Amino acid sequence: MTGKKVWVLGAATFLLGAGAAFAVAGSADDGPEVTVQPQSAATSDVPQTREGLVTAWTAELRRAGTTKPDGWELLTTEEIRGRYLSQVHANAPDAAEVDPGMVKRD
């Protein structure tokens, strides 16, 4: 083989290798994976209607052993929502009820 043929063969081999590497790299998907948030993160468990709020509030009050105050019918929907959320918070278990063996660290 002559020197020119060796150079041509080497250049052709190099170009074939570079083309193959380019094709493989172009077909690979390096984009970030898409994650989906859980459905419950976007929805609220708080009732949206007045009737639903009154029903939920009554149930929370019953759990606490109390009843609705006199004149509760005059409360606005937002006031009922606030009282319902306050009662849910008051009825929530504390740490000792959730994990009785939990040790508080200083």
CSV table of C-alpha atoms in Angstrom, one decimal:
chain,number,residue,atom,x,y,z
A,1,MET,CA,0.0,0.0,0.0
A,2,THR,CA,1.1,3.4,-0.7
A,3,GLY,CA,1.2,6.2,1.8
A,4,LYS,CA,-1.7,8.0,0.1
A,5,LYS,CA,-4.0,4.9,0.3
A,6,VAL,CA,-3.1,4.5,4.0
A,7,TRP,CA,-4.1,8.1,4.7
A,8,VAL,CA,-7.3,7.8,2.7
A,9,LEU,CA,-8.2,4.5,4.5
A,10,GLY,CA,-7.4,6.1,7.9
A,11,ALA,CA,-9.5,9.2,7.1
A,12,ALA,CA,-12.4,7.1,6.0
A,13,THR,CA,-12.2,5.0,9.1
A,14,PHE,CA,-12.1,8.1,11.3
A,15,LEU,CA,-15.1,9.7,9.5
A,16,LEU,CA,-17.1,6.4,9.8
A,17,GLY,CA,-16.3,6.3,13.5
A,18,ALA,CA,-17.2,9.9,14.1
A,19,GLY,CA,-20.4,9.5,12.2
A,20,ALA,CA,-21.4,6.5,14.2
A,21,ALA,CA,-20.6,8.3,17.5
A,22,PHE,CA,-22.6,11.3,16.4
A,23,ALA,CA,-25.6,9.0,15.5
A,24,VAL,CA,-25.5,7.2,18.8
A,25,ALA,CA,-25.1,10.4,20.8
A,26,GLY,CA,-28.0,12.1,18.9
A,27,SER,CA,-30.4,9.2,19.5
A,28,ALA,CA,-29.8,9.1,23.3
A,29,ASP,CA,-32.4,11.0,25.4
A,30,ASP,CA,-30.5,13.1,28.0
A,31,GLY,CA,-33.4,15.2,29.0
A,32,PRO,CA,-34.6,15.3,32.6
A,33,GLU,CA,-37.2,12.8,33.6
A,34,VAL,CA,-40.7,14.3,34.1
A,35,THR,CA,-42.2,13.8,37.5
A,36,VAL,CA,-45.9,14.0,38.4
A,37,GLN,CA,-47.1,15.5,41.6
A,38,PRO,CA,-49.6,13.4,43.6
A,39,GLN,CA,-53.2,14.2,43.0
A,40,SER,CA,-53.9,14.9,46.7
A,41,ALA,CA,-51.5,17.8,46.8
A,42,ALA,CA,-53.7,19.8,44.5
A,43,THR,CA,-57.0,19.0,46.1
A,44,SER,CA,-58.3,20.1,49.4
A,45,ASP,CA,-60.2,18.0,51.9
A,46,VAL,CA,-62.1,21.0,53.2
A,47,PRO,CA,-65.7,21.1,52.0
A,48,GLN,CA,-66.5,24.0,49.7
A,49,THR,CA,-70.2,24.4,50.2
A,50,ARG,CA,-72.0,25.8,53.2
A,51,GLU,CA,-73.9,22.5,53.7
A,52,GLY,CA,-70.7,20.5,53.5
A,53,LEU,CA,-69.0,22.7,56.0
A,54,VAL,CA,-71.8,22.6,58.5
A,55,THR,CA,-71.9,18.8,58.2
A,56,ALA,CA,-68.1,18.5,58.7
A,57,TRP,CA,-68.1,21.0,61.5
A,58,THR,CA,-70.9,19.2,63.3
A,59,ALA,CA,-68.9,15.9,63.0
A,60,GLU,CA,-65.8,17.6,64.4
A,61,LEU,CA,-67.8,19.1,67.3
A,62,ARG,CA,-69.3,15.7,68.0
A,63,ARG,CA,-65.8,14.2,68.2
A,64,ALA,CA,-64.9,16.9,70.7
A,65,GLY,CA,-68.1,16.3,72.8
A,66,THR,CA,-69.6,19.7,72.1
A,67,THR,CA,-72.4,21.1,70.0
A,68,LYS,CA,-72.8,24.1,67.7
A,69,PRO,CA,-73.2,27.4,69.5
A,70,ASP,CA,-76.5,29.2,69.6
A,71,GLY,CA,-77.1,31.4,66.6
A,72,TRP,CA,-74.7,29.5,64.4
A,73,GLU,CA,-77.2,29.9,61.5
A,74,LEU,CA,-76.2,33.6,61.3
A,75,LEU,CA,-72.6,32.8,60.6
A,76,THR,CA,-71.3,33.3,57.1
A,77,THR,CA,-69.8,30.5,55.2
A,78,GLU,CA,-66.3,31.8,55.7
A,79,GLU,CA,-66.9,32.0,59.5
A,80,ILE,CA,-68.1,28.4,59.5
A,81,ARG,CA,-65.1,27.4,57.5
A,82,GLY,CA,-62.8,29.1,60.1
A,83,ARG,CA,-64.5,27.5,63.0
A,84,TYR,CA,-64.4,24.1,61.3
A,85,LEU,CA,-60.7,24.4,60.6
A,86,SER,CA,-60.1,25.6,64.2
A,87,GLN,CA,-62.0,22.5,65.5
A,88,VAL,CA,-60.1,20.2,63.2
A,89,HIS,CA,-56.9,21.6,64.6
A,90,ALA,CA,-58.1,21.3,68.2
A,91,ASN,CA,-59.1,17.7,67.6
A,92,ALA,CA,-55.8,16.7,66.0
A,93,PRO,CA,-53.7,14.3,68.1
A,94,ASP,CA,-50.6,15.6,69.8
A,95,ALA,CA,-47.2,13.9,69.7
A,96,ALA,CA,-47.8,11.8,72.8
A,97,GLU,CA,-50.9,10.3,71.2
A,98,VAL,CA,-49.2,9.6,67.9
A,99,ASP,CA,-46.0,8.1,69.3
A,100,PRO,CA,-46.1,7.6,73.1
A,101,GLY,CA,-42.5,6.4,73.2
A,102,MET,CA,-41.1,9.5,71.5
A,103,VAL,CA,-38.4,11.2,73.5
A,104,LYS,CA,-38.0,14.9,73.2
A,105,ARG,CA,-34.4,15.9,72.4
A,106,ASP,CA,-33.0,19.1,73.7
